Coordinates of C-alpha atoms and ligand atoms in Angstrom, one line a residue:
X1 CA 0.0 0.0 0.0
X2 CA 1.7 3.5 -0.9
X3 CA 2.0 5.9 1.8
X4 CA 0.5 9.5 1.2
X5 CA 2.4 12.3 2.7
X6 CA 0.3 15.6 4.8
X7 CA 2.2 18.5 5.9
X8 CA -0.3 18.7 9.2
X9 CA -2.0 15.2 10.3
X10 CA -4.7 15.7 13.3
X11 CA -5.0 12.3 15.3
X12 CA -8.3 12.4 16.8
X13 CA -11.9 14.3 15.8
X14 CA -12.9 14.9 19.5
X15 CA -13.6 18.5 20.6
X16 CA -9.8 19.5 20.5
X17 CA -8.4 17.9 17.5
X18 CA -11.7 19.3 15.7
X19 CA -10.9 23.1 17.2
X20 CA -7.4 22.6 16.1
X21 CA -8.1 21.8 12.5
X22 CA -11.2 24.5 12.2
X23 CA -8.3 27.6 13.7
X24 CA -6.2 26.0 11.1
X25 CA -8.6 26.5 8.7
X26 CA -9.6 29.9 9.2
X27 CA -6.0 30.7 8.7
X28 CA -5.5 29.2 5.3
X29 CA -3.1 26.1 6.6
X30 CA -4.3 22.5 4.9
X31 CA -4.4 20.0 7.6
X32 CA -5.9 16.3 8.0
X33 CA -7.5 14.9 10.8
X34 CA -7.4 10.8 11.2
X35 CA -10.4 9.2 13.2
X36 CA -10.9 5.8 14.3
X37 CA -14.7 6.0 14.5
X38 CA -16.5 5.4 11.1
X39 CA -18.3 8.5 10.6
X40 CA -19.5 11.6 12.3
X41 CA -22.9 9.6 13.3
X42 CA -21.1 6.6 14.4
X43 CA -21.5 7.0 18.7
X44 CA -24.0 9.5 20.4
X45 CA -22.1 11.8 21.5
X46 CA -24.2 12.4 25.2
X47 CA -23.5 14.8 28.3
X48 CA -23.7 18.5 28.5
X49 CA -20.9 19.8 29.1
X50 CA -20.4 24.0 30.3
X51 CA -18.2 25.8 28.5
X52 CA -16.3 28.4 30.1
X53 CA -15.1 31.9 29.2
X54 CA -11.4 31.7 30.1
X55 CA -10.6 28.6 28.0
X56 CA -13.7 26.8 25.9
X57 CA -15.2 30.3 24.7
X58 CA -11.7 32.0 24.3
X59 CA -11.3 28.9 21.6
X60 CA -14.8 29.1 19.9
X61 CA -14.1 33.2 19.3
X62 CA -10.5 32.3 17.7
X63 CA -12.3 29.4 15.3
X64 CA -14.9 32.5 14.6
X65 CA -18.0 30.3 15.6
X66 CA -18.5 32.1 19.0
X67 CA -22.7 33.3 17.7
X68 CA -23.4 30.1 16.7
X69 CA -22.4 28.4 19.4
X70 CA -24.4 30.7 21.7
X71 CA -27.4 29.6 19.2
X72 CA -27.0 26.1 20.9
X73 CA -26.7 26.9 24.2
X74 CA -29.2 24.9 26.6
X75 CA -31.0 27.8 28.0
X76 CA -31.8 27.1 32.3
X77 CA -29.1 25.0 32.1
X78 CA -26.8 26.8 34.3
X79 CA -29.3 25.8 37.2
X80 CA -27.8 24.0 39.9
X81 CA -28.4 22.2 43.3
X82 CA -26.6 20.3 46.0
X83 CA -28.1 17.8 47.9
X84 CA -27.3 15.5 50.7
X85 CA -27.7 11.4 51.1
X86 CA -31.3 12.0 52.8
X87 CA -32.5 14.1 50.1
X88 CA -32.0 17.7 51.8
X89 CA -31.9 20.6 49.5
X90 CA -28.4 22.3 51.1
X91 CA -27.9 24.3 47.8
X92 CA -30.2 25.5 45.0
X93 CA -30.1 28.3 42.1
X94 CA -31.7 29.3 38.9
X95 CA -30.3 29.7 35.9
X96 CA -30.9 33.8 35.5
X97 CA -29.0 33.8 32.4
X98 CA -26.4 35.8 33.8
X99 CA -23.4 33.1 34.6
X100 CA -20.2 32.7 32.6
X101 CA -20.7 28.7 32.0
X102 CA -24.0 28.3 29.8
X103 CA -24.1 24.6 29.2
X104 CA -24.6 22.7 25.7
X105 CA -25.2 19.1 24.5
X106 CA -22.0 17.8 23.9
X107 CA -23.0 16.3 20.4
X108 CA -24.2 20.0 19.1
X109 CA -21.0 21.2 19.6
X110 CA -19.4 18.9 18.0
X111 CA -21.2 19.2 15.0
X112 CA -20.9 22.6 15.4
X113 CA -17.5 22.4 14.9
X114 CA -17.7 19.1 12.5
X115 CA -19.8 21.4 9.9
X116 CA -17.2 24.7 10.2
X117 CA -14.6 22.3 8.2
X118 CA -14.5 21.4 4.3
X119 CA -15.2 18.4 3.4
X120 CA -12.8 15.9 3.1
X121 CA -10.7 17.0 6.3
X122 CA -11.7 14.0 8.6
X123 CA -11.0 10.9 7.4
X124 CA -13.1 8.4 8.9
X125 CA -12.3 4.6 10.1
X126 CA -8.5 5.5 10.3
X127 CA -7.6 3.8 13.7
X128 CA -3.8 4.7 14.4
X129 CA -1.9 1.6 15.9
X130 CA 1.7 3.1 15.9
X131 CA 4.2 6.0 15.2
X132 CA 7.5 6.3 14.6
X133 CA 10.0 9.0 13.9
X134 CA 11.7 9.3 10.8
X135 CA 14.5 11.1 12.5
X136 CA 14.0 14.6 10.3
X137 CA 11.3 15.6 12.3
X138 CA 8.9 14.0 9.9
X139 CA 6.7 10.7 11.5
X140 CA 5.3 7.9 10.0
X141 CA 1.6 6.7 11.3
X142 CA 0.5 3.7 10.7
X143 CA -3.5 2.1 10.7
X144 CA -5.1 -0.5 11.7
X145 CA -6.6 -1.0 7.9
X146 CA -2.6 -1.4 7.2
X147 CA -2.1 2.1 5.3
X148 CA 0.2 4.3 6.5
X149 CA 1.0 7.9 5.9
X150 CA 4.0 10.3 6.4
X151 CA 3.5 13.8 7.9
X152 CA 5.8 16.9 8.9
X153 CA 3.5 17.8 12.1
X154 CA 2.1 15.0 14.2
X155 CA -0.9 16.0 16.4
X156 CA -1.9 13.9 18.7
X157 CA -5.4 15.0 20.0
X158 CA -6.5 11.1 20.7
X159 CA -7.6 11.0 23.9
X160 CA -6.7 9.2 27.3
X161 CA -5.2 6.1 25.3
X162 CA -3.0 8.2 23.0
X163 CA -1.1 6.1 20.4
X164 CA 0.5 9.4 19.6
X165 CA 1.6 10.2 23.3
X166 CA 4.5 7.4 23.7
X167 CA 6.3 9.6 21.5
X168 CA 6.8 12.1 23.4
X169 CA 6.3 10.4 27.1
X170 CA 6.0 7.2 28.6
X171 CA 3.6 8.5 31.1
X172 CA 0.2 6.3 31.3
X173 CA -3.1 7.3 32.7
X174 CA -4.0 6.0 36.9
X175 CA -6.7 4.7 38.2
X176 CA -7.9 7.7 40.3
X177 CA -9.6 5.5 42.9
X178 CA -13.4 6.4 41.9
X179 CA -15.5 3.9 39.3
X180 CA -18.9 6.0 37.9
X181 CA -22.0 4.1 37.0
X182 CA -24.2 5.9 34.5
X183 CA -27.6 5.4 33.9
X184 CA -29.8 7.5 31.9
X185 CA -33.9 8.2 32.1
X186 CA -35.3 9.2 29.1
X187 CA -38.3 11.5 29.0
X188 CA -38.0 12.2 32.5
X189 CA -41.1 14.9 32.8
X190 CA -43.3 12.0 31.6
X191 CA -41.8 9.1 32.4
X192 CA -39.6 10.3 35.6
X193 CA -41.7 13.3 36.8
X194 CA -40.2 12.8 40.6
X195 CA -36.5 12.4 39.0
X196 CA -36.9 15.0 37.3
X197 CA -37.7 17.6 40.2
X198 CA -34.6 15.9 42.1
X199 CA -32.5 17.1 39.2
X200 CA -34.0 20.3 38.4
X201 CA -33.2 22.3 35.2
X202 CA -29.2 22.1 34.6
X203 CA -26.8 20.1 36.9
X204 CA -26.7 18.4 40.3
X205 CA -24.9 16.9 42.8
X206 CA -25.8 14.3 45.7
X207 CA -22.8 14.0 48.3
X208 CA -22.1 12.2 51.2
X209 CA -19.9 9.0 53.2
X210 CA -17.4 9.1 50.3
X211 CA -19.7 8.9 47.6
X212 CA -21.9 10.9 45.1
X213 CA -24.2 11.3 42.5
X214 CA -23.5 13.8 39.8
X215 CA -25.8 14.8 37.2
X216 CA -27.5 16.6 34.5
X217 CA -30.7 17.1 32.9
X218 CA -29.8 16.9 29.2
X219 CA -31.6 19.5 26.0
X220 CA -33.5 16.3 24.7
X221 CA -35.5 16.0 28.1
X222 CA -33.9 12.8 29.6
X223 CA -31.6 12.8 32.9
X224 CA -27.7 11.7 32.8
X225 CA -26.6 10.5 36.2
X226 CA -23.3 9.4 37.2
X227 CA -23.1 7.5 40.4
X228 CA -19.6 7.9 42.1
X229 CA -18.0 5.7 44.4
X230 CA -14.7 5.0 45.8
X231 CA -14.1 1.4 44.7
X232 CA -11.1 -0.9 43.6
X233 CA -10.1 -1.0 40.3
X234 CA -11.7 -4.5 39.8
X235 CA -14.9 -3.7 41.7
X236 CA -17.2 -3.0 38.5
X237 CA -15.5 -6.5 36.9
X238 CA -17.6 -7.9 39.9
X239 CA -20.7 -6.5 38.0
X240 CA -22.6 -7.6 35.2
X241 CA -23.6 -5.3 33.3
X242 CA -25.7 -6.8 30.8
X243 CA -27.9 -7.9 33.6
X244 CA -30.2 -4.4 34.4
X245 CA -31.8 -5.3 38.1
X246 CA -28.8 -7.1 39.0
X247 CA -26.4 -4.1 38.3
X248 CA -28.8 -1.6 39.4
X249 CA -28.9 -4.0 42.4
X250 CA -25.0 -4.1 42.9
X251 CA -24.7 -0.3 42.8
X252 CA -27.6 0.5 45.6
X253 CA -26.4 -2.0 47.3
X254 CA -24.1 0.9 48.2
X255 CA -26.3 3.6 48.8
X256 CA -29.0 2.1 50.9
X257 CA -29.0 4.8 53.7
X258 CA -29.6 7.2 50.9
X259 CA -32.8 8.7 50.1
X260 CA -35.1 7.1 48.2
X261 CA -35.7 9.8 45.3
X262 CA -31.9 9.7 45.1
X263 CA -31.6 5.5 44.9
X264 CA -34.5 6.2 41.9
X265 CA -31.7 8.0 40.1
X266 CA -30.7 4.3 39.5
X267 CA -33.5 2.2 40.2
X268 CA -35.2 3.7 37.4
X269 CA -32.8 3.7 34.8
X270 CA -33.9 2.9 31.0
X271 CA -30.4 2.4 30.6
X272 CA -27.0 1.5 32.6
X273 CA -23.2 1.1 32.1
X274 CA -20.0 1.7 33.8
X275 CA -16.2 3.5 33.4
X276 CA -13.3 3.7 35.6
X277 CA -12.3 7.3 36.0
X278 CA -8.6 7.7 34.8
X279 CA -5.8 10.5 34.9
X280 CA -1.9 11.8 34.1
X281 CA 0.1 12.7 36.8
X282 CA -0.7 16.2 37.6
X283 CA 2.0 18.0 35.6
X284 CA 2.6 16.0 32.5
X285 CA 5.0 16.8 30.5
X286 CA 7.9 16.1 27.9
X287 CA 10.8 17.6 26.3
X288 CA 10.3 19.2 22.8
X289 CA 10.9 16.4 20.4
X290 CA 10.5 17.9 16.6
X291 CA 7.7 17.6 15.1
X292 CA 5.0 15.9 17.3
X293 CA 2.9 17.2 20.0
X294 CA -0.1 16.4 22.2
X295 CA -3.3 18.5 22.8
X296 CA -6.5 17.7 25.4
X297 CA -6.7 14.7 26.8
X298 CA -3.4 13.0 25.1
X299 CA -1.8 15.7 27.2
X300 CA -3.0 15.7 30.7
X301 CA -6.6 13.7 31.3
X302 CA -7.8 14.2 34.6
X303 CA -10.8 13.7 36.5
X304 CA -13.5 15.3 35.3
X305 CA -14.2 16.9 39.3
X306 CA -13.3 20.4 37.8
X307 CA -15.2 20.7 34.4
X308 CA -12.4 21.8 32.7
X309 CA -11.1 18.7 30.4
X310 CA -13.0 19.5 27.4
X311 CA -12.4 23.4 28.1
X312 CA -9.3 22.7 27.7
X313 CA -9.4 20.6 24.8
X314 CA -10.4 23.4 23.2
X315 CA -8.5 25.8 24.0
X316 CA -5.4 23.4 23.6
X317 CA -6.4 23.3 20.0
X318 CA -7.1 27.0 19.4
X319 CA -3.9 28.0 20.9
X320 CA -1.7 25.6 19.0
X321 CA -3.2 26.4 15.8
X322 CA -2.5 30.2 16.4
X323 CA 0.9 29.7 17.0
X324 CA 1.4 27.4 13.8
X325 CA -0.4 30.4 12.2
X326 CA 1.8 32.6 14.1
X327 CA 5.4 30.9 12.8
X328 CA 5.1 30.4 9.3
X329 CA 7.8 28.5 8.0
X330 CA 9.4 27.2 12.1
X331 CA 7.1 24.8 13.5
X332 CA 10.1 24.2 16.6
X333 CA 9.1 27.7 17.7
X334 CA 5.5 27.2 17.2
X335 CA 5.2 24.1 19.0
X336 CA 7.4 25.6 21.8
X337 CA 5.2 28.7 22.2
X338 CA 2.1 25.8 22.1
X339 CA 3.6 23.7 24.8
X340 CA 5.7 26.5 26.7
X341 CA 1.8 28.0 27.9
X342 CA 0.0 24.6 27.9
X343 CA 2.1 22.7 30.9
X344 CA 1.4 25.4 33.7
X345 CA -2.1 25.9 32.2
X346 CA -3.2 22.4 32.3
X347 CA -1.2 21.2 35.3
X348 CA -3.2 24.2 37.4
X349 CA -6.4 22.7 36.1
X350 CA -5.3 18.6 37.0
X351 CA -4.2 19.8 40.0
X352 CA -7.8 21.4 40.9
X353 CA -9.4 18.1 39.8
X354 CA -7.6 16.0 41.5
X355 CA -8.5 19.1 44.8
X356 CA -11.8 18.7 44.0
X357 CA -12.1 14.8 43.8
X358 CA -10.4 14.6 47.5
X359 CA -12.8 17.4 48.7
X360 CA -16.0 15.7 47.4
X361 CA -15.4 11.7 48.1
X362 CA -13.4 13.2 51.5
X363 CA -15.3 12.4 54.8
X364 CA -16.7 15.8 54.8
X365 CA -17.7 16.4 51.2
X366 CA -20.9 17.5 51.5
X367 CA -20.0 20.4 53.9
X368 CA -16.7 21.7 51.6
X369 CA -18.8 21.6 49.2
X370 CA -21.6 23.4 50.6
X371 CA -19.1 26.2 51.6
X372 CA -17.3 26.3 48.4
X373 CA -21.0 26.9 46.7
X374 CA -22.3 29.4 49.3
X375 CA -19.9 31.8 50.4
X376 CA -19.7 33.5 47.5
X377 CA -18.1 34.1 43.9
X378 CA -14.8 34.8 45.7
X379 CA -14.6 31.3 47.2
X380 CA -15.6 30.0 43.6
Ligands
FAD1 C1 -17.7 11.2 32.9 C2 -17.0 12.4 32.4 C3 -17.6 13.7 32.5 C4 -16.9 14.8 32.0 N1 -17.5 16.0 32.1 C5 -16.8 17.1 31.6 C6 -17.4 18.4 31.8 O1 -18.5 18.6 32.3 N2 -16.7 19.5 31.3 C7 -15.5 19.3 30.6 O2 -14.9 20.3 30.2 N3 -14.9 18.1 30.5 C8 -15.6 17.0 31.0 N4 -15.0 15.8 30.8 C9 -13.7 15.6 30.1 C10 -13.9 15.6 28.6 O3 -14.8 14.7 28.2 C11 -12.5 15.4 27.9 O4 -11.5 16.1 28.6 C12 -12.6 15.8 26.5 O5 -13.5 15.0 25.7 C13 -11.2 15.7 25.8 O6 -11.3 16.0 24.5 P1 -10.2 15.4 23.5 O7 -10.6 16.0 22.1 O8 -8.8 15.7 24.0 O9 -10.3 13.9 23.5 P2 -11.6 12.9 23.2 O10 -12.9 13.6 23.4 O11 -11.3 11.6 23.9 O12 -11.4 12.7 21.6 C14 -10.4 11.8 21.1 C15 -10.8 11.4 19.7 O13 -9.7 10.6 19.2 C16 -10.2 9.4 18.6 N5 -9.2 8.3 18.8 C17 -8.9 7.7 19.9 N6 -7.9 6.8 19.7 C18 -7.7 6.8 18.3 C19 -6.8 6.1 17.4 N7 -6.0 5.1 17.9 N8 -6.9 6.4 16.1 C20 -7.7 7.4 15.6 N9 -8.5 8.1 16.4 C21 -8.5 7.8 17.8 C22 -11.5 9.1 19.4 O14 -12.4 8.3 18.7 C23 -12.0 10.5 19.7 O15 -12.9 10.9 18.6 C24 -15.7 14.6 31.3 C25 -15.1 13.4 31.2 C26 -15.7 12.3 31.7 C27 -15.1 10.9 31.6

């Protein structure tokens, strides 16, 4: 099979690699982006996600789709409330349209950003299964189809499980200690009507003895609810999944002093499956090597206890393409620019997750957390 050469090759279309290649864009610079999955349509795409005005807005004004993403935003969806394991209200505001984190369905955005590129630029059902140098700065990357191409600037914007990253690092993601069970309830005003008070209009959390429920009531009318627990690393092995009472059964079976509009959350469910929450040491990083870099989670996955992973995606992607943009010709001094501002920037942000996930699963979660929400935005 021959091997086609691209002067910028994108692994990954998640929310960074895709802001990456639409900056690029806007500024003229030709660029491919490689994904595994088979088409744009190929996985819902779930889970709102805010997006904040230091980092995932500051990315969406330099790809120059800033209006239209406030056309998607999921108005009331800034509401949030705290509660505690026997169902007491300890926190509990509207959304007045006013706060700096409007929330949108994760799928929107991406086709948000999915429609801002020309056509061609994502080729589909490329899974990447290795890369190596060519010693010039050039890399080769190779597929799981058994094509390979050749490129001069090797993004890696593939997530948690990089096949880019061992490049650069031979860091791995950790087990952070917490397992999540999500289930989902669809229709919840009809089908769910006490659920959906529980939830309320935009996100919410349920803490207490070292464990949680997070969740969100998603644009489409259904609930998302992650139930967090501290667990070993094989606990949800010990679970089968494809059975629906018996898993639902096997996760309450740790909340059963909890309130029982909370334990509905899951004993509800129309749906239910699992994931082990991962992360980088807090402070990944790597010394320059020429002509490959990470972005978003390839670079520095954390727990998702600060919001800030696919913020940061973003940003990571607008931010390297306006230094490419901004060193015609010396992609060394662009990249060092890119990563010279990412490491301090995304270690401050890991560090705060990995805060926040000893604050909430910490003996007195519920109170920290009740301060932190209510002694105002200075605390925040
Ligand atoms: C439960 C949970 C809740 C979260 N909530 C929030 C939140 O509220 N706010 C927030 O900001 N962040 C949140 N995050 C974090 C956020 O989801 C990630 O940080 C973000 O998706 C990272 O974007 P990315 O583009 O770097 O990687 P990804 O979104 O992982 O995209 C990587 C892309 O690369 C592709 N890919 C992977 N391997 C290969 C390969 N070998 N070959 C080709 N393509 C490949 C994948 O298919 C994917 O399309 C949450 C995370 C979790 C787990």
């Amino acid at each position: 099979m021959s091997t086609t050469h691209f002067p910028i090759a994108i692994i990954g279309a998640g929310l960074g690699g895709l802001t990456a290649a639409r900056v690029l864009h806007v500024h003229g610079i030709e660029l491919a982006i490689f994904e595994l999955e088979a088409s744009a349509a190929a996985r819902t795409q779930g889970g709102m996600l805010d997006i904040h005005e230091t980092n995932g807005q500051k990315a969406l004004h330099a790809a120059g789709l800033h209006d239209d993403f406030l056309k998607i935003v999921h108005e009331g969806g800034q509401a949030m409330r705290l509660l505690g394991p026997d169902g007491t209200v300890h926190v509990a505001e509207e959304d007045d349209g006013t706060g700096g984190r409007p929330e949108v369905d994760r799928g929107d955005l991406r086709d948000l950003l999915l429609g801002s590129l020309p056509g061609g630029t994502i080729h589909w059902g490329r899974k990447v299964t290795g890369a190596r140098t060519l010693g010039d700065g050039r890399h080769e990357v190779t597929f799981a189809d058994g094509s390979a191409i050749t490129t001069d600037l090797l993004i890696g914007a593939d997530g948690a499980w990089s096949r880019i990253r061992p490049l650069v690092s031979s860091a791995w993601p950790a087990y952070t200690g917490i397992s999540f069970v999500e289930t989902d309830l669809f229709d919840a005003d009809t089908r769910h009507p006490r659920s959906a008070a529980v939830i309320g209009g935009g996100f919410f959390i349920a803490l207490g003895h070292e464990r949680g429920v997070l969740a969100h009531r998603e644009s489409d009318g259904s609930l998302h609810v992650y139930t967090a627990l501290k667990a070993d690393e094989g606990w949800l092995d010990t679970v089968d999944f494809t059975d629906q009472a018996a898993a639902k059964a096997a996760v309450l079976a740790h909340f059963e002093d909890w309130d029982e509009g909370l334990r509905a959350l899951v004993a509800d469910a129309d749906t239910i499956t699992s994931r082990r929450i991962h992360a980088l040491p807090v402070g990944h990083r790597w010394h320059r090597v020429p002509g490959v870099t990470l972005l978003g989670d390839a670079a520095h996955v954390m727990s998702p206890f600060a919001g800030e992973g696919a913020n940061l995606a973003m940003l990571d992607g607008a931010e390297l393409a306006l230094a490419i943009a901004a060193h015609p010709g010396d992609t060394e001094a662009a990249l060092a620019a890119y990563e010279e501002a990412l490491f301090p920037r995304s270690e401050e942000s890991a560090a705060e997750s990995a805060a926040n996930l000893d604050t909430m699963f910490g003996e007195c979660g519920l109170e920290q957390m009740v301060a932190f929400f209510t002694s105002g935005p200075a605390a925040q």
